[in-house]
Short mmCIF file of C-alpha atoms in Angstrom, two decimals:
data_model
loop_
_atom_site.label_atom_id
_atom_site.label_comp_id
_atom_site.label_asym_id
_atom_site.label_seq_id
_atom_site.Cartn_x
_atom_site.Cartn_y
_atom_site.Cartn_z
CA UNK A 1 -31.34 10.93 -27.49
CA UNK A 2 -32.26 7.79 -25.56
CA UNK A 3 -30.06 5.68 -27.82
CA UNK A 4 -27.17 8.13 -27.57
CA UNK A 5 -27.34 8.13 -23.76
CA UNK A 6 -27.58 4.34 -23.78
CA UNK A 7 -24.33 4.13 -25.74
CA UNK A 8 -22.76 6.28 -23.03
CA UNK A 9 -24.12 4.47 -19.94
CA UNK A 10 -23.26 0.92 -21.07
CA UNK A 11 -19.53 1.44 -21.90
CA UNK A 12 -19.04 3.34 -18.64
CA UNK A 13 -20.68 0.52 -16.68
CA UNK A 14 -18.54 -2.09 -18.41
CA UNK A 15 -15.43 0.02 -17.84
CA UNK A 16 -16.20 0.29 -14.13
CA UNK A 17 -16.52 -3.47 -13.77
CA UNK A 18 -13.54 -4.23 -15.99
CA UNK A 19 -11.18 -1.90 -14.16
CA UNK A 20 -12.62 -2.75 -10.73
CA UNK A 21 -11.97 -6.46 -11.13
CA UNK A 22 -8.70 -6.14 -13.06
CA UNK A 23 -6.96 -7.55 -9.96
CA UNK A 24 -7.90 -11.02 -11.19
CA UNK A 25 -5.81 -10.56 -14.36
CA UNK A 26 -2.26 -11.87 -14.15
CA UNK A 27 0.02 -9.32 -15.88
CA UNK A 28 2.41 -12.10 -16.86
CA UNK A 29 -0.21 -13.67 -19.12
CA UNK A 30 -2.65 -10.82 -19.75
CA UNK A 31 -0.18 -8.06 -20.58
CA UNK A 32 -1.05 -4.38 -20.51
CA UNK A 33 -4.77 -5.04 -19.90
CA UNK A 34 -3.85 -6.15 -16.36
CA UNK A 35 -2.99 -2.51 -15.60
CA UNK A 36 -6.63 -1.53 -16.16
CA UNK A 37 -7.04 -1.08 -12.41
CA UNK A 38 -5.15 2.21 -12.67
CA UNK A 39 -8.15 3.58 -14.60
CA UNK A 40 -10.69 2.57 -11.94
CA UNK A 41 -10.92 6.08 -10.38
CA UNK A 42 -11.69 7.50 -13.84
CA UNK A 43 -14.54 5.06 -14.45
CA UNK A 44 -15.83 5.52 -10.90
CA UNK A 45 -16.11 9.27 -11.53
CA UNK A 46 -17.75 8.63 -14.93
CA UNK A 47 -20.21 6.20 -13.31
CA UNK A 48 -21.30 8.84 -10.81
CA UNK A 49 -21.72 11.27 -13.72
CA UNK A 50 -23.68 8.61 -15.60
CA UNK A 51 -25.92 8.18 -12.57
CA UNK A 52 -26.56 11.92 -12.43
CA UNK A 53 -27.33 12.13 -16.16
CA UNK A 54 -29.79 9.23 -15.99
CA UNK A 55 -31.49 10.83 -12.98
CA UNK A 56 -31.98 14.10 -14.88
CA UNK A 57 -33.00 12.57 -18.23
CA UNK A 58 -34.42 9.06 -18.63
CA UNK A 59 -34.88 7.47 -15.23
CA UNK A 60 -35.44 4.03 -16.71
CA UNK A 61 -31.78 4.05 -17.70
CA UNK A 62 -30.83 4.46 -14.04
CA UNK A 63 -30.76 0.69 -13.81
CA UNK A 64 -27.46 0.59 -15.75
CA UNK A 65 -25.22 2.75 -13.48
CA UNK A 66 -27.02 1.55 -10.33
CA UNK A 67 -26.47 -2.13 -11.12
CA UNK A 68 -22.87 -1.45 -12.16
CA UNK A 69 -22.12 0.34 -8.89
CA UNK A 70 -23.77 -2.42 -6.86
CA UNK A 71 -21.81 -5.15 -8.66
CA UNK A 72 -18.63 -3.08 -8.19
CA UNK A 73 -19.29 -2.61 -4.46
CA UNK A 74 -16.16 -4.51 -3.43
CA UNK A 75 -13.68 -2.59 -5.63
CA UNK A 76 -15.43 0.71 -4.82
CA UNK A 77 -15.02 0.15 -1.08
CA UNK A 78 -11.46 -1.02 -1.65
CA UNK A 79 -10.61 2.25 -3.37
CA UNK A 80 -12.64 4.61 -1.20
CA UNK A 81 -13.87 2.85 1.96
CA UNK A 82 -16.27 4.41 4.41
CA UNK A 83 -16.21 3.34 8.06
CA UNK A 84 -17.26 4.94 11.31
CA UNK A 85 -14.68 5.61 14.02
CA UNK A 86 -14.52 2.67 16.41
CA UNK A 87 -13.99 2.35 20.13
CA UNK A 88 -10.62 0.66 20.48
CA UNK A 89 -9.99 -1.94 23.21
CA UNK A 90 -7.25 -0.92 25.63
CA UNK A 91 -5.28 -4.09 24.94
CA UNK A 92 -5.01 -3.35 21.20
CA UNK A 93 -1.51 -2.61 19.90
CA UNK A 94 -0.62 0.25 17.56
CA UNK A 95 1.20 -0.57 14.32
CA UNK A 96 2.70 1.65 11.64
CA UNK A 97 4.16 1.05 8.19
CA UNK A 98 6.27 3.80 6.66
CA UNK A 99 8.57 4.10 3.65
CA UNK A 100 10.84 6.88 4.91
CA UNK A 101 12.66 7.43 1.58
CA UNK A 102 16.01 7.10 3.38
CA UNK A 103 14.71 9.12 6.32
CA UNK A 104 13.50 11.85 3.99
CA UNK A 105 16.87 12.34 2.31
CA UNK A 106 16.32 10.21 -0.79
CA UNK A 107 19.94 9.09 -0.50
CA UNK A 108 21.74 6.30 1.29
CA UNK A 109 24.69 8.63 1.95
CA UNK A 110 22.83 11.04 4.27
CA UNK A 111 25.88 13.00 5.34
CA UNK A 112 24.86 16.68 5.15
CA UNK A 113 23.32 18.74 7.97
CA UNK A 114 20.10 18.89 5.95
CA UNK A 115 20.06 15.10 5.80
CA UNK A 116 20.46 14.93 9.57
CA UNK A 117 17.60 17.40 10.05
CA UNK A 118 15.32 15.29 7.87
CA UNK A 119 16.32 12.15 9.71
CA UNK A 120 15.63 13.76 13.09
CA UNK A 121 12.20 14.92 11.93
CA UNK A 122 11.17 11.45 10.74
CA UNK A 123 12.56 9.67 13.79
CA UNK A 124 10.93 12.09 16.23
CA UNK A 125 7.65 11.62 14.40
CA UNK A 126 7.95 7.85 14.83
CA UNK A 127 8.91 8.16 18.49
CA UNK A 128 5.98 10.50 19.18
CA UNK A 129 3.53 8.20 17.37
CA UNK A 130 3.67 5.77 20.32
CA UNK A 131 3.31 2.87 17.88
CA UNK A 132 4.17 -0.49 19.43
CA UNK A 133 5.52 -1.97 16.18
CA UNK A 134 6.88 0.06 13.26
CA UNK A 135 7.71 -1.48 9.88
CA UNK A 136 10.07 0.75 7.91
CA UNK A 137 11.22 0.59 4.31
CA UNK A 138 14.15 2.48 2.79
CA UNK A 139 15.38 3.12 6.32
CA UNK A 140 19.06 2.50 6.79
CA UNK A 141 20.15 2.28 10.42
CA UNK A 142 23.90 2.40 9.85
CA UNK A 143 26.41 5.25 9.70
CA UNK A 144 25.12 8.71 10.62
CA UNK A 145 21.48 7.62 10.55
CA UNK A 146 22.33 4.72 12.82
CA UNK A 147 23.75 7.14 15.39
CA UNK A 148 20.59 9.25 15.17
CA UNK A 149 18.42 6.14 15.54
CA UNK A 150 20.39 5.11 18.62
CA UNK A 151 19.77 8.46 20.30
CA UNK A 152 16.17 9.11 19.20
CA UNK A 153 14.52 5.72 18.65
CA UNK A 154 16.25 3.35 21.05
CA UNK A 155 14.76 4.99 24.19
CA UNK A 156 11.31 4.25 22.75
CA UNK A 157 12.00 0.92 21.03
CA UNK A 158 14.06 -1.55 22.97
CA UNK A 159 14.08 -4.00 20.09
CA UNK A 160 15.26 -3.19 16.57
CA UNK A 161 16.20 -5.45 13.70
CA UNK A 162 16.94 -5.13 10.01
CA UNK A 163 16.66 -7.26 6.92
CA UNK A 164 18.80 -7.62 3.83
CA UNK A 165 20.63 -4.56 2.59
CA UNK A 166 19.90 -3.74 -1.04
CA UNK A 167 21.31 -1.28 -3.54
CA UNK A 168 19.25 1.59 -2.14
CA UNK A 169 17.12 0.33 0.69
CA UNK A 170 16.88 -1.60 3.89
CA UNK A 171 13.99 -3.03 5.81
CA UNK A 172 13.89 -2.17 9.49
CA UNK A 173 11.48 -3.10 12.26
CA UNK A 174 11.09 -1.33 15.59
CA UNK A 175 9.29 -3.04 18.44
CA UNK A 176 8.48 -2.53 22.09
CA UNK A 177 8.26 -6.33 22.36
CA UNK A 178 11.03 -8.93 21.95
CA UNK A 179 11.92 -9.94 18.38
CA UNK A 180 12.82 -13.60 18.72
CA UNK A 181 13.92 -14.47 15.17
CA UNK A 182 13.63 -13.48 11.53
CA UNK A 183 13.56 -15.10 8.09
CA UNK A 184 14.02 -13.66 4.65
CA UNK A 185 11.37 -14.53 2.06
CA UNK A 186 13.29 -15.46 -1.05
CA UNK A 187 12.18 -14.20 -4.44
CA UNK A 188 13.82 -12.67 -7.52
CA UNK A 189 14.42 -8.94 -7.17
CA UNK A 190 16.67 -6.22 -8.50
CA UNK A 191 16.91 -4.29 -5.25
CA UNK A 192 14.06 -5.16 -2.90
CA UNK A 193 13.16 -7.70 -0.25
CA UNK A 194 10.68 -9.09 2.27
CA UNK A 195 11.34 -10.52 5.70
CA UNK A 196 9.30 -12.13 8.47
CA UNK A 197 9.94 -11.27 12.11
CA UNK A 198 8.65 -13.34 15.04
CA UNK A 199 7.61 -11.11 17.96
CA UNK A 200 6.66 -12.19 21.47
CA UNK A 201 3.81 -10.00 22.74
CA UNK A 202 3.17 -10.83 26.37
CA UNK A 203 3.73 -14.53 25.73
CA UNK A 204 1.76 -14.57 22.44
CA UNK A 205 3.84 -15.16 19.32
CA UNK A 206 2.95 -13.29 16.14
CA UNK A 207 4.66 -12.94 12.77
CA UNK A 208 5.14 -9.53 11.18
CA UNK A 209 6.14 -9.52 7.50
CA UNK A 210 7.82 -6.34 6.32
CA UNK A 211 7.86 -5.82 2.54
CA UNK A 212 9.32 -3.52 -0.05
CA UNK A 213 8.36 -4.95 -3.43
CA UNK A 214 9.89 -4.04 -6.77
CA UNK A 215 9.65 -0.34 -7.59
CA UNK A 216 8.20 1.03 -10.81
CA UNK A 217 11.62 1.66 -12.29
CA UNK A 218 10.62 5.14 -13.43
CA UNK A 219 13.39 7.73 -13.32
CA UNK A 220 12.82 11.19 -11.82
CA UNK A 221 12.62 12.58 -15.36
CA UNK A 222 9.98 10.01 -16.35
CA UNK A 223 7.98 10.72 -13.20
CA UNK A 224 8.03 14.41 -14.03
CA UNK A 225 6.94 13.58 -17.59
CA UNK A 226 4.08 11.53 -16.14
CA UNK A 227 3.06 14.51 -14.01
CA UNK A 228 3.13 16.78 -17.07
CA UNK A 229 1.09 14.23 -19.00
CA UNK A 230 -1.56 14.06 -16.26
CA UNK A 231 -1.85 17.85 -16.25
CA UNK A 232 -1.88 18.10 -20.06
CA UNK A 233 1.44 19.93 -20.25
CA UNK A 234 3.23 17.63 -22.69
CA UNK A 235 2.88 17.49 -26.46
CA UNK A 236 4.27 13.95 -26.78
CA UNK A 237 1.71 12.20 -24.59
CA UNK A 238 1.46 9.14 -26.84
CA UNK A 239 5.19 8.34 -26.79
CA UNK A 240 5.61 9.12 -23.10
CA UNK A 241 2.56 7.11 -22.00
CA UNK A 242 3.70 4.11 -24.07
CA UNK A 243 7.13 4.16 -22.40
CA UNK A 244 5.72 4.69 -18.90
CA UNK A 245 3.07 1.99 -19.12
CA UNK A 246 5.64 -0.40 -20.59
CA UNK A 247 7.86 0.13 -17.53
CA UNK A 248 4.88 -0.18 -15.17
CA UNK A 249 4.01 -3.51 -16.79
CA UNK A 250 7.60 -4.79 -16.55
CA UNK A 251 7.75 -3.88 -12.85
CA UNK A 252 4.35 -5.43 -12.16
CA UNK A 253 5.44 -8.67 -13.81
CA UNK A 254 8.50 -8.76 -11.54
CA UNK A 255 6.25 -8.26 -8.49
CA UNK A 256 4.03 -11.23 -9.38
CA UNK A 257 6.47 -13.98 -8.21
CA UNK A 258 7.33 -11.79 -5.22
CA UNK A 259 3.65 -11.60 -4.24
CA UNK A 260 3.25 -15.36 -4.74
CA UNK A 261 6.28 -16.06 -2.52
CA UNK A 262 4.78 -13.91 0.26
CA UNK A 263 1.37 -15.59 -0.14
CA UNK A 264 3.01 -19.03 0.03
CA UNK A 265 4.85 -18.07 3.22
CA UNK A 266 1.59 -16.85 4.79
CA UNK A 267 -0.25 -20.07 3.91
CA UNK A 268 2.56 -22.22 5.28
CA UNK A 269 2.58 -20.37 8.61
CA UNK A 270 -1.13 -19.81 9.09
CA UNK A 271 -3.24 -22.87 8.38
CA UNK A 272 -5.20 -25.60 10.15
CA UNK A 273 -2.01 -26.93 11.74
CA UNK A 274 -0.38 -23.59 12.54
CA UNK A 275 -2.52 -20.69 13.67
CA UNK A 276 0.18 -18.10 14.37
CA UNK A 277 -1.37 -14.65 13.77
CA UNK A 278 0.29 -12.79 10.89
CA UNK A 279 0.53 -9.08 10.10
CA UNK A 280 1.71 -8.02 6.64
CA UNK A 281 3.09 -4.49 6.25
CA UNK A 282 4.95 -2.47 3.71
CA UNK A 283 5.29 -0.78 0.37
CA UNK A 284 3.79 -3.04 -2.31
CA UNK A 285 4.49 -0.50 -5.07
CA UNK A 286 1.14 -1.52 -6.53
CA UNK A 287 -2.42 -0.28 -6.22
CA UNK A 288 -5.27 -2.03 -4.37
CA UNK A 289 -6.87 -3.00 -7.72
CA UNK A 290 -3.84 -5.03 -8.79
CA UNK A 291 -3.03 -8.70 -9.15
CA UNK A 292 -0.14 -8.23 -6.70
CA UNK A 293 -2.33 -6.81 -3.92
CA UNK A 294 -5.04 -9.40 -4.60
CA UNK A 295 -2.51 -12.26 -4.41
CA UNK A 296 -1.04 -11.18 -1.08
CA UNK A 297 -4.35 -10.11 0.48
CA UNK A 298 -6.17 -13.34 -0.37
CA UNK A 299 -7.88 -14.56 2.85
CA UNK A 300 -6.44 -11.60 4.78
CA UNK A 301 -8.09 -8.44 6.09
CA UNK A 302 -7.07 -5.19 4.44
CA UNK A 303 -6.93 -3.07 7.57
CA UNK A 304 -7.36 0.23 5.75
CA UNK A 305 -10.36 -0.96 3.76
CA UNK A 306 -11.96 -2.49 6.84
CA UNK A 307 -11.64 0.52 9.17
CA UNK A 308 -10.70 3.74 7.33
CA UNK A 309 -12.57 6.37 5.35
CA UNK A 310 -11.50 7.91 2.03
CA UNK A 311 -8.91 6.87 -0.56
CA UNK A 312 -6.00 7.41 1.85
CA UNK A 313 -3.30 7.98 -0.74
CA UNK A 314 0.04 6.95 0.75
CA UNK A 315 2.04 8.24 -2.24
CA UNK A 316 1.23 11.58 -3.79
CA UNK A 317 4.12 12.79 -5.92
CA UNK A 318 4.62 13.50 -9.62
CA UNK A 319 0.88 13.52 -10.29
CA UNK A 320 0.55 9.98 -8.88
CA UNK A 321 -2.05 9.77 -6.12
CA UNK A 322 -2.22 6.13 -5.07
CA UNK A 323 -2.36 3.93 -1.99
CA UNK A 324 0.54 1.53 -2.38
CA UNK A 325 1.42 1.05 1.30
CA UNK A 326 -0.54 -1.53 3.26
CA UNK A 327 -1.25 -3.25 6.54
CA UNK A 328 -2.98 -6.62 6.20
CA UNK A 329 -3.68 -9.22 8.86
CA UNK A 330 -5.06 -12.71 9.26
CA UNK A 331 -8.75 -12.88 10.14
CA UNK A 332 -8.08 -13.80 13.78
CA UNK A 333 -6.79 -10.23 14.29
CA UNK A 334 -9.26 -7.32 14.52
CA UNK A 335 -8.18 -3.94 13.07
CA UNK A 336 -9.35 -0.55 14.35
CA UNK A 337 -9.20 3.01 13.01
CA UNK A 338 -6.48 2.84 10.38
CA UNK A 339 -5.54 6.04 8.60
CA UNK A 340 -2.96 7.55 6.29
CA UNK A 341 -1.17 10.34 8.14
CA UNK A 342 -0.49 13.12 5.62
CA UNK A 343 0.80 15.55 8.24
CA UNK A 344 4.39 14.28 7.86
CA UNK A 345 5.72 15.28 4.43
CA UNK A 346 9.44 14.54 4.80
CA UNK A 347 9.30 11.34 2.73
CA UNK A 348 7.66 10.78 -0.65
CA UNK A 349 5.35 8.35 1.18
CA UNK A 350 2.92 8.88 4.04
CA UNK A 351 2.77 6.43 6.95
CA UNK A 352 -0.27 4.24 7.56
CA UNK A 353 -1.09 3.71 11.22
CA UNK A 354 -3.83 1.95 13.20
CA UNK A 355 -4.59 -0.48 15.98
CA UNK A 356 -4.85 -4.28 16.06
CA UNK A 357 -6.49 -6.52 18.64
CA UNK A 358 -4.64 -9.82 18.77
CA UNK A 359 -6.42 -13.10 19.52
CA UNK A 360 -6.16 -14.34 23.10
#
């Protein structure tokens, strides 16, 4: 029995560490194994079970799950952080990132009365949030939605700017402070983009980078198949999973040069010679335990990990419960009380909102 339990504890411990630190594996060179981070929640749950079994059976074997959990402290707290609520300084600004899914319509056309109702709901939510800066993805501000934005958002946000139009999406930034200039961050993409916006906050210049990285490329049918697979409702799991993970890998490989371009921009604008504070927002379309997130977040503070509690899934559709939306900042900025707001369900994403204290 001891030997049998040992052969259970050790693989689980190795799986926890392997999936937890999969973010160091470049999917371009490592292939499908680089997606191991998606299995981290499974091995975290198994590790807790392993801990319980060792406690109830052979306590000497406790050393295996305990050591594994201690070594995996960083990826564990990245996935499910625990932080106490903080007292926020009055001078801190509020920032939000939100993929609105075309203002909750899922379509760039947005011409029906139902579309207008969804747009009003999202825009009123943003206006009532009292956020000082809002980074939006998939948020067209032209046509009918532009007219709604003019009437609902403009009274609250004097400054509004957009980045490159794509096939389906547009980046938009709302600010209560002057936006002085912007710059696109060039990288290869089918239909996505990133852009940096310079904002003057009471005489202090900061850079806010709004991102919408390459999507998974899964069709609605494939997402529904994935949901069925997760819930054990499909008889062709092997074929479906092979197709889905192949598409996930292809999309992740496309995001790698995008992430590197963003990281290069950050390093060139925040270094020993240039100390402009930088905030990075947006939909990365990748999980925290990914090479893409690790590349962008290198030497930055993950505001959710540093201040929030719980997994904070920002996307929870089709059986996929993941946090793919982010707010990061340079270490000279202090984050406070970030959270995923799951009270607004109009989009297929939830907004992430919190406060930032800028350096003086």
